[in-house]
């Protein structure tokens, strides 16, 4: 089977949400016209015992905590496939991290096939491959429960009939199949008992109320509650979180949708998103952690007032969420600091600049109260270049080698795990506009936000930093 994905990872609902829903409806109508009543399609390659434990689960250490720390999400291409030497190299790279990185995998799409092509018939071959890799590399497995098999959303059943178009994959299950999706979630939990953390759905995909031009938060919350209860029935110690909303921000002058209360130099939050979060937060059956995603820039791809200051959005949004969730751990399922091009690629910056702004974003998330986050790893199948990737593509024998983004992420995860006590650090007044700083009693992370060398006095020490340098100081 092939790997399936339709974009680089970040959504673009924006003002085209209505058009996206219309396309999805049209796709479903066309599909339904070609479907015979009761047609289950081919069951080749599927099995009826999807909840049979796969492989050799790793025993989780001690009591499961609701936060997992800083890690990454597997996308269409990852190190479970490719040249043996290259994939083994990545396994050793991740296994050598001082703190094993949590690794997130979606149950359908982003490298995983259709898990239940027909009702009660399962195909977890690609999901098994990803979970096996997480186990081999010593990571903490996390599963995002998205997306839904075609037959749950009005499409055709059958192992050979999955519609991998964007319109189809971004369609939510029909309400009549919410219980079926919850049953699938429970099957996944039984199959991989070492997966202790589940995120419910992805970015409200398909949950848009066309008539009222707002998010269908009632529908999402109904699905979430059924999935939450199903997972807790499998094991009450499983950790479940949502709502994985995209915390969009707008130009503050947007008179229709810009929040009048959650705003800053970085823009203003989309009030429709805040309303959706408030509904889920009030009506959820329960949650062990809160998870959202978003970009530092606005929906018009503006980093206000610049790419580093724009990351203050993560701090402001985080504080807003924490104030309303009574201390639940805060996760960022995705976070973006570099606007994408028309093809969804983020390759316009130098790697040095990219790593520096990412470091600034991580610092901002921590300042907003986040304890976990997942870098969307934009791996490619082959090729000599892979901007923003954690390792070089594993398609050839020379691949699977460490890249600067992995250096940042692994070191950040080791220095600032959940429960870290943060300390203030002195920064010379003249240097404040030039640097971003995060410190504990042992480590100080300093980021030069300038595209030039600077001389900075941090924690009582004067030193020179190169353009966009990320420095780690010991105390």
Tab-separated table of N, CA and C in Angstrom, residues 1-131:
chain	number	residue	atom	x	y	z
A	1	UNK	N	0.838	-1.207	0.000
A	1	UNK	CA	0.000	0.000	0.000
A	1	UNK	C	0.869	1.251	0.000
A	2	UNK	N	0.331	2.334	-0.513
A	2	UNK	CA	1.091	3.567	-0.548
A	2	UNK	C	0.837	4.426	0.673
A	3	UNK	N	1.749	5.348	0.898
A	3	UNK	CA	1.558	6.319	1.967
A	3	UNK	C	0.624	7.406	1.451
A	4	UNK	N	-0.197	7.927	2.345
A	4	UNK	CA	-1.211	8.876	1.883
A	4	UNK	C	-1.168	10.165	2.685
A	5	UNK	N	-1.221	11.274	1.968
A	5	UNK	CA	-1.254	12.597	2.586
A	5	UNK	C	-1.722	13.578	1.534
A	6	UNK	N	-2.289	14.703	1.964
A	6	UNK	CA	-2.746	15.658	0.959
A	6	UNK	C	-2.123	17.034	1.112
A	7	UNK	N	-1.386	17.281	2.168
A	7	UNK	CA	-0.762	18.590	2.328
A	7	UNK	C	0.396	18.464	3.283
A	8	UNK	N	1.064	19.572	3.511
A	8	UNK	CA	2.229	19.570	4.391
A	8	UNK	C	1.849	19.454	5.852
A	9	UNK	N	0.582	19.609	6.170
A	9	UNK	CA	0.183	19.440	7.557
A	9	UNK	C	-0.657	20.570	8.097
A	10	UNK	N	-0.390	21.802	7.689
A	10	UNK	CA	-1.149	22.907	8.240
A	10	UNK	C	-2.407	23.137	7.428
A	11	UNK	N	-3.500	23.341	8.109
A	11	UNK	CA	-4.776	23.552	7.448
A	11	UNK	C	-4.827	24.925	6.809
A	12	UNK	N	-5.744	25.096	5.891
A	12	UNK	CA	-6.024	26.416	5.347
A	12	UNK	C	-7.532	26.562	5.220
A	13	UNK	N	-8.243	26.484	6.350
A	13	UNK	CA	-9.695	26.675	6.308
A	13	UNK	C	-9.990	28.128	5.947
A	14	UNK	N	-9.541	29.029	6.769
A	14	UNK	CA	-9.710	30.459	6.530
A	14	UNK	C	-11.118	30.786	6.038
A	15	UNK	N	-11.210	31.707	5.092
A	15	UNK	CA	-12.512	32.100	4.560
A	15	UNK	C	-12.980	31.166	3.461
A	16	UNK	N	-12.168	30.154	3.113
A	16	UNK	CA	-12.558	29.209	2.075
A	16	UNK	C	-13.212	27.980	2.669
A	17	UNK	N	-13.528	28.017	3.942
A	17	UNK	CA	-14.118	26.846	4.588
A	17	UNK	C	-15.412	26.425	3.898
A	18	UNK	N	-16.233	27.401	3.534
A	18	UNK	CA	-17.503	27.070	2.892
A	18	UNK	C	-17.270	26.363	1.565
A	19	UNK	N	-16.293	26.866	0.789
A	19	UNK	CA	-15.990	26.228	-0.481
A	19	UNK	C	-15.469	24.825	-0.272
A	20	UNK	N	-14.664	24.629	0.786
A	20	UNK	CA	-14.131	23.294	1.080
A	20	UNK	C	-15.233	22.326	1.422
A	21	UNK	N	-16.193	22.764	2.207
A	21	UNK	CA	-17.303	21.895	2.559
A	21	UNK	C	-18.128	21.558	1.325
A	22	UNK	N	-18.336	22.576	0.461
A	22	UNK	CA	-19.091	22.308	-0.759
A	22	UNK	C	-18.413	21.264	-1.621
A	23	UNK	N	-17.081	21.339	-1.730
A	23	UNK	CA	-16.341	20.351	-2.518
A	23	UNK	C	-16.478	18.972	-1.919
A	24	UNK	N	-16.436	18.911	-0.593
A	24	UNK	CA	-16.562	17.616	0.074
A	24	UNK	C	-17.935	17.012	-0.183
A	25	UNK	N	-18.977	17.848	-0.106
A	25	UNK	CA	-20.333	17.354	-0.353
A	25	UNK	C	-20.466	16.831	-1.779
A	26	UNK	N	-19.927	17.601	-2.743
A	26	UNK	CA	-19.983	17.166	-4.138
A	26	UNK	C	-19.267	15.834	-4.326
A	27	UNK	N	-18.097	15.677	-3.689
A	27	UNK	CA	-17.347	14.428	-3.807
A	27	UNK	C	-18.145	13.265	-3.254
A	28	UNK	N	-18.845	13.507	-2.158
A	28	UNK	CA	-19.627	12.430	-1.549
A	28	UNK	C	-20.824	12.063	-2.417
A	29	UNK	N	-21.438	13.073	-3.046
A	29	UNK	CA	-22.575	12.780	-3.924
A	29	UNK	C	-22.127	11.904	-5.085
A	30	UNK	N	-20.999	12.271	-5.681
A	30	UNK	CA	-20.477	11.471	-6.795
A	30	UNK	C	-20.178	10.057	-6.348
A	31	UNK	N	-19.603	9.933	-5.165
A	31	UNK	CA	-19.273	8.603	-4.635
A	31	UNK	C	-20.522	7.776	-4.397
A	32	UNK	N	-21.535	8.403	-3.815
A	32	UNK	CA	-22.756	7.677	-3.489
A	32	UNK	C	-23.484	7.185	-4.740
A	33	UNK	N	-23.386	7.974	-5.813
A	33	UNK	CA	-24.058	7.568	-7.044
A	33	UNK	C	-23.491	6.261	-7.594
A	34	UNK	N	-22.225	5.985	-7.251
A	34	UNK	CA	-21.611	4.763	-7.743
A	34	UNK	C	-21.599	3.639	-6.738
A	35	UNK	N	-22.364	3.768	-5.674
A	35	UNK	CA	-22.351	2.765	-4.612
A	35	UNK	C	-23.654	1.993	-4.590
A	36	UNK	N	-23.592	0.709	-4.656
A	36	UNK	CA	-24.789	-0.124	-4.554
A	36	UNK	C	-25.133	-0.370	-3.101
A	37	UNK	N	-26.414	-0.433	-2.748
A	37	UNK	CA	-26.814	-0.692	-1.371
A	37	UNK	C	-26.181	-1.985	-0.871
A	38	UNK	N	-25.594	-1.902	0.323
A	38	UNK	CA	-25.028	-3.084	0.955
A	38	UNK	C	-23.708	-3.517	0.370
A	39	UNK	N	-23.140	-2.727	-0.558
A	39	UNK	CA	-21.887	-3.087	-1.202
A	39	UNK	C	-20.736	-2.859	-0.228
A	40	UNK	N	-20.087	-3.952	0.203
A	40	UNK	CA	-18.981	-3.840	1.143
A	40	UNK	C	-17.639	-3.741	0.445
A	41	UNK	N	-17.599	-3.978	-0.841
A	41	UNK	CA	-16.341	-3.919	-1.559
A	41	UNK	C	-15.429	-5.073	-1.178
A	42	UNK	N	-14.207	-5.004	-1.662
A	42	UNK	CA	-13.233	-6.054	-1.395
A	42	UNK	C	-12.783	-6.043	0.065
A	43	UNK	N	-12.588	-7.231	0.623
A	43	UNK	CA	-12.042	-7.348	1.985
A	43	UNK	C	-10.635	-7.933	1.939
A	44	UNK	N	-10.030	-7.969	0.759
A	44	UNK	CA	-8.681	-8.523	0.614
A	44	UNK	C	-7.699	-7.739	1.474
A	45	UNK	N	-6.836	-8.468	2.182
A	45	UNK	CA	-5.820	-7.830	3.001
A	45	UNK	C	-6.309	-7.333	4.340
A	46	UNK	N	-7.562	-7.585	4.672
A	46	UNK	CA	-8.103	-7.142	5.957
A	46	UNK	C	-8.255	-8.332	6.899
A	47	UNK	N	-8.519	-8.014	8.152
A	47	UNK	CA	-8.706	-9.047	9.163
A	47	UNK	C	-9.858	-8.654	10.075
A	48	UNK	N	-10.457	-9.637	10.684
A	48	UNK	CA	-11.568	-9.361	11.589
A	48	UNK	C	-11.136	-9.173	13.029
A	49	UNK	N	-9.862	-9.414	13.319
A	49	UNK	CA	-9.395	-9.297	14.708
A	49	UNK	C	-8.449	-8.109	14.867
A	50	UNK	N	-8.936	-6.948	14.528
A	50	UNK	CA	-8.114	-5.746	14.598
A	50	UNK	C	-7.638	-5.404	15.985
A	51	UNK	N	-8.352	-5.871	17.003
A	51	UNK	CA	-7.955	-5.523	18.365
A	51	UNK	C	-6.961	-6.519	18.965
A	52	UNK	N	-6.478	-7.445	18.146
A	52	UNK	CA	-5.443	-8.362	18.620
A	52	UNK	C	-4.160	-7.573	18.862
A	53	UNK	N	-3.528	-7.760	20.018
A	53	UNK	CA	-2.330	-7.000	20.366
A	53	UNK	C	-1.251	-7.211	19.311
A	54	UNK	N	-0.707	-6.114	18.818
A	54	UNK	CA	0.315	-6.198	17.772
A	54	UNK	C	1.714	-6.193	18.369
A	55	UNK	N	2.555	-7.093	17.896
A	55	UNK	CA	3.966	-7.085	18.248
A	55	UNK	C	4.218	-7.244	19.730
A	56	UNK	N	5.275	-6.594	20.177
A	56	UNK	CA	5.663	-6.658	21.594
A	56	UNK	C	5.597	-5.259	22.179
A	57	UNK	N	4.495	-4.937	22.831
A	57	UNK	CA	4.364	-3.594	23.418
A	57	UNK	C	5.447	-3.336	24.455
A	58	UNK	N	5.914	-2.106	24.495
A	58	UNK	CA	6.861	-1.692	25.534
A	58	UNK	C	6.089	-1.313	26.781
A	59	UNK	N	6.560	-1.740	27.922
A	59	UNK	CA	5.879	-1.452	29.180
A	59	UNK	C	6.123	-0.001	29.560
A	60	UNK	N	5.070	0.798	29.670
A	60	UNK	CA	5.258	2.200	30.061
A	60	UNK	C	5.840	2.281	31.470
A	61	UNK	N	6.778	3.190	31.704
A	61	UNK	CA	7.381	3.307	33.038
A	61	UNK	C	6.447	3.959	34.044
A	62	UNK	N	6.125	3.252	35.111
A	62	UNK	CA	5.338	3.827	36.203
A	62	UNK	C	3.962	4.290	35.799
A	63	UNK	N	3.456	5.259	36.534
A	63	UNK	CA	2.132	5.815	36.290
A	63	UNK	C	2.160	6.725	35.064
A	64	UNK	N	1.131	6.632	34.243
A	64	UNK	CA	1.064	7.467	33.041
A	64	UNK	C	0.760	8.910	33.417
A	65	UNK	N	1.615	9.812	32.971
A	65	UNK	CA	1.390	11.239	33.211
A	65	UNK	C	0.620	11.823	32.037
A	66	UNK	N	-0.133	12.894	32.266
A	66	UNK	CA	-0.935	13.461	31.177
A	66	UNK	C	-0.124	14.279	30.174
A	67	UNK	N	1.096	14.670	30.529
A	67	UNK	CA	1.920	15.374	29.551
A	67	UNK	C	3.118	14.512	29.177
A	68	UNK	N	3.612	14.689	27.965
A	68	UNK	CA	4.655	13.804	27.434
A	68	UNK	C	5.931	14.528	27.063
A	69	UNK	N	5.918	15.851	27.042
A	69	UNK	CA	7.105	16.600	26.667
A	69	UNK	C	7.103	17.001	25.207
A	70	UNK	N	8.293	17.257	24.664
A	70	UNK	CA	8.440	17.862	23.342
A	70	UNK	C	8.930	16.828	22.344
A	71	UNK	N	8.159	16.624	21.270
A	71	UNK	CA	8.499	15.600	20.291
A	71	UNK	C	8.083	16.001	18.896
A	72	UNK	N	7.702	15.018	18.093
A	72	UNK	CA	7.382	15.312	16.703
A	72	UNK	C	6.279	14.389	16.183
A	73	UNK	N	5.693	14.785	15.063
A	73	UNK	CA	4.659	14.005	14.385
A	73	UNK	C	5.232	13.398	13.110
A	74	UNK	N	4.987	12.100	12.919
A	74	UNK	CA	5.344	11.440	11.669
A	74	UNK	C	4.373	11.908	10.588
A	75	UNK	N	4.901	12.164	9.392
A	75	UNK	CA	4.055	12.586	8.285
A	75	UNK	C	4.120	11.533	7.173
A	76	UNK	N	3.851	11.925	5.958
A	76	UNK	CA	3.711	10.947	4.880
A	76	UNK	C	4.924	10.031	4.759
A	77	UNK	N	6.110	10.611	4.833
A	77	UNK	CA	7.334	9.818	4.757
A	77	UNK	C	8.051	9.877	6.096
A	78	UNK	N	8.523	8.727	6.549
A	78	UNK	CA	9.257	8.720	7.799
A	78	UNK	C	10.261	7.583	7.782
A	79	UNK	N	10.906	7.364	8.908
A	79	UNK	CA	12.038	6.443	8.952
A	79	UNK	C	11.648	5.000	9.182
A	80	UNK	N	10.372	4.676	9.099
A	80	UNK	CA	9.994	3.260	9.159
A	80	UNK	C	10.128	2.614	7.786
A	81	UNK	N	10.384	3.422	6.757
A	81	UNK	CA	10.565	2.903	5.408
A	81	UNK	C	11.791	3.539	4.767
A	82	UNK	N	12.397	2.803	3.827
A	82	UNK	CA	13.548	3.315	3.113
A	82	UNK	C	14.698	2.338	3.164
A	83	UNK	N	15.882	2.834	2.903
A	83	UNK	CA	17.079	2.002	2.962
A	83	UNK	C	17.325	1.535	4.394
A	84	UNK	N	17.667	0.272	4.566
A	84	UNK	CA	17.841	-0.294	5.908
A	84	UNK	C	18.878	0.468	6.727
A	85	UNK	N	20.007	0.793	6.100
A	85	UNK	CA	21.057	1.504	6.831
A	85	UNK	C	20.572	2.878	7.280
A	86	UNK	N	19.802	3.544	6.417
A	86	UNK	CA	19.307	4.882	6.753
A	86	UNK	C	18.270	4.835	7.867
A	87	UNK	N	17.338	3.885	7.784
A	87	UNK	CA	16.310	3.804	8.824
A	87	UNK	C	16.920	3.406	10.167
A	88	UNK	N	17.905	2.525	10.132
A	88	UNK	CA	18.578	2.140	11.374
A	88	UNK	C	19.334	3.327	11.966
A	89	UNK	N	19.873	4.156	11.096
A	89	UNK	CA	20.602	5.335	11.569
A	89	UNK	C	19.668	6.287	12.316
A	90	UNK	N	18.455	6.483	11.797
A	90	UNK	CA	17.496	7.342	12.490
A	90	UNK	C	17.077	6.715	13.816
A	91	UNK	N	16.880	5.396	13.818
A	91	UNK	CA	16.529	4.729	15.065
A	91	UNK	C	17.574	4.944	16.137
A	92	UNK	N	18.848	4.873	15.753
A	92	UNK	CA	19.922	5.110	16.718
A	92	UNK	C	19.969	6.571	17.136
A	93	UNK	N	19.699	7.464	16.178
A	93	UNK	CA	19.694	8.896	16.478
A	93	UNK	C	18.658	9.215	17.548
A	94	UNK	N	17.438	8.718	17.351
A	94	UNK	CA	16.370	8.993	18.313
A	94	UNK	C	16.583	8.223	19.603
A	95	UNK	N	17.062	6.986	19.485
A	95	UNK	CA	17.306	6.188	20.676
A	95	UNK	C	18.418	6.734	21.537
A	96	UNK	N	19.291	7.566	20.932
A	96	UNK	CA	20.388	8.145	21.698
A	96	UNK	C	20.030	9.448	22.378
A	97	UNK	N	18.803	9.951	22.151
A	97	UNK	CA	18.392	11.187	22.809
A	97	UNK	C	18.399	11.014	24.323
A	98	UNK	N	18.865	12.049	25.037
A	98	UNK	CA	18.907	11.979	26.498
A	98	UNK	C	17.514	11.738	27.070
A	99	UNK	N	16.523	12.349	26.461
A	99	UNK	CA	15.125	12.131	26.831
A	99	UNK	C	14.422	11.630	25.570
A	100	UNK	N	13.912	10.381	25.563
A	100	UNK	CA	13.235	9.866	24.365
A	100	UNK	C	12.108	10.801	23.929
A	101	UNK	N	12.080	11.113	22.646
A	101	UNK	CA	11.081	12.053	22.145
A	101	UNK	C	9.735	11.365	21.951
A	102	UNK	N	8.646	11.977	22.401
A	102	UNK	CA	7.329	11.448	22.056
A	102	UNK	C	7.119	11.547	20.554
A	103	UNK	N	6.468	10.542	19.985
A	103	UNK	CA	6.254	10.488	18.541
A	103	UNK	C	4.771	10.266	18.267
A	104	UNK	N	4.195	11.166	17.503
A	104	UNK	CA	2.760	11.150	17.223
A	104	UNK	C	2.487	10.597	15.826
A	105	UNK	N	1.481	9.728	15.713
A	105	UNK	CA	1.071	9.176	14.426
A	105	UNK	C	-0.440	9.211	14.311
A	106	UNK	N	-0.946	9.690	13.171
A	106	UNK	CA	-2.381	9.658	12.903
A	106	UNK	C	-2.801	8.235	12.542
A	107	UNK	N	-4.047	7.919	12.808
A	107	UNK	CA	-4.526	6.563	12.572
A	107	UNK	C	-4.895	6.327	11.107
A	108	UNK	N	-5.111	7.400	10.367
A	108	UNK	CA	-5.421	7.285	8.927
A	108	UNK	C	-4.909	8.522	8.222
A	109	UNK	N	-4.088	8.334	7.204
A	109	UNK	CA	-3.436	9.441	6.539
A	109	UNK	C	-2.082	9.707	7.179
A	110	UNK	N	-1.297	10.606	6.555
A	110	UNK	CA	0.032	10.936	7.064
A	110	UNK	C	0.867	9.677	7.303
A	111	UNK	N	0.846	8.795	6.313
A	111	UNK	CA	1.654	7.593	6.389
A	111	UNK	C	0.929	6.347	6.834
A	112	UNK	N	-0.328	6.455	7.226
A	112	UNK	CA	-1.110	5.295	7.655
A	112	UNK	C	-2.273	5.069	6.702
A	113	UNK	N	-2.546	3.807	6.379
A	113	UNK	CA	-3.636	3.477	5.478
A	113	UNK	C	-4.992	3.503	6.153
A	114	UNK	N	-6.006	3.114	5.417
A	114	UNK	CA	-7.374	3.046	5.938
A	114	UNK	C	-7.444	1.918	6.966
A	115	UNK	N	-7.681	2.229	8.247
A	115	UNK	CA	-7.617	1.192	9.285
A	115	UNK	C	-8.807	0.234	9.291
A	116	UNK	N	-9.940	0.669	8.735
A	116	UNK	CA	-11.143	-0.171	8.736
A	116	UNK	C	-11.884	0.040	7.408
A	117	UNK	N	-11.391	-0.559	6.326
A	117	UNK	CA	-11.978	-0.306	4.999
A	117	UNK	C	-13.446	-0.679	4.904
A	118	UNK	N	-13.864	-1.714	5.624
A	118	UNK	CA	-15.272	-2.104	5.715
A	118	UNK	C	-15.583	-2.334	7.191
A	119	UNK	N	-16.819	-2.154	7.545
A	119	UNK	CA	-17.201	-2.282	8.946
A	119	UNK	C	-16.768	-3.646	9.497
A	120	UNK	N	-15.973	-3.618	10.557
A	120	UNK	CA	-15.523	-4.842	11.193
A	120	UNK	C	-14.357	-5.537	10.517
A	121	UNK	N	-13.828	-4.948	9.420
A	121	UNK	CA	-12.677	-5.511	8.716
A	121	UNK	C	-11.534	-4.489	8.769
A	122	UNK	N	-10.369	-4.919	9.269
A	122	UNK	CA	-9.303	-3.987	9.603
A	122	UNK	C	-8.034	-4.230	8.782
A	123	UNK	N	-7.301	-3.135	8.586
A	123	UNK	CA	-5.991	-3.207	7.931
A	123	UNK	C	-5.077	-2.188	8.618
A	124	UNK	N	-4.240	-2.696	9.510
A	124	UNK	CA	-3.346	-1.830	10.271
A	124	UNK	C	-1.889	-1.977	9.828
A	125	UNK	N	-1.648	-2.473	8.619
A	125	UNK	CA	-0.279	-2.762	8.198
A	125	UNK	C	0.635	-1.543	8.325
A	126	UNK	N	0.199	-0.410	7.820
A	126	UNK	CA	1.062	0.768	7.844
A	126	UNK	C	1.136	1.380	9.238
A	127	UNK	N	0.024	1.339	9.965
A	127	UNK	CA	0.036	1.814	11.352
A	127	UNK	C	0.967	0.937	12.188
A	128	UNK	N	0.924	-0.367	11.960
A	128	UNK	CA	1.825	-1.286	12.679
A	128	UNK	C	3.276	-0.899	12.440
A	129	UNK	N	3.593	-0.567	11.180
A	129	UNK	CA	4.966	-0.210	10.835
A	129	UNK	C	5.423	1.020	11.607
A	130	UNK	N	4.552	2.009	11.723
A	130	UNK	CA	4.908	3.225	12.455
A	130	UNK	C	5.067	2.943	13.956
A	131	UNK	N	4.153	2.204	14.524
A	131	UNK	CA	4.246	1.891	15.946
A	131	UNK	C	5.500	1.060	16.230
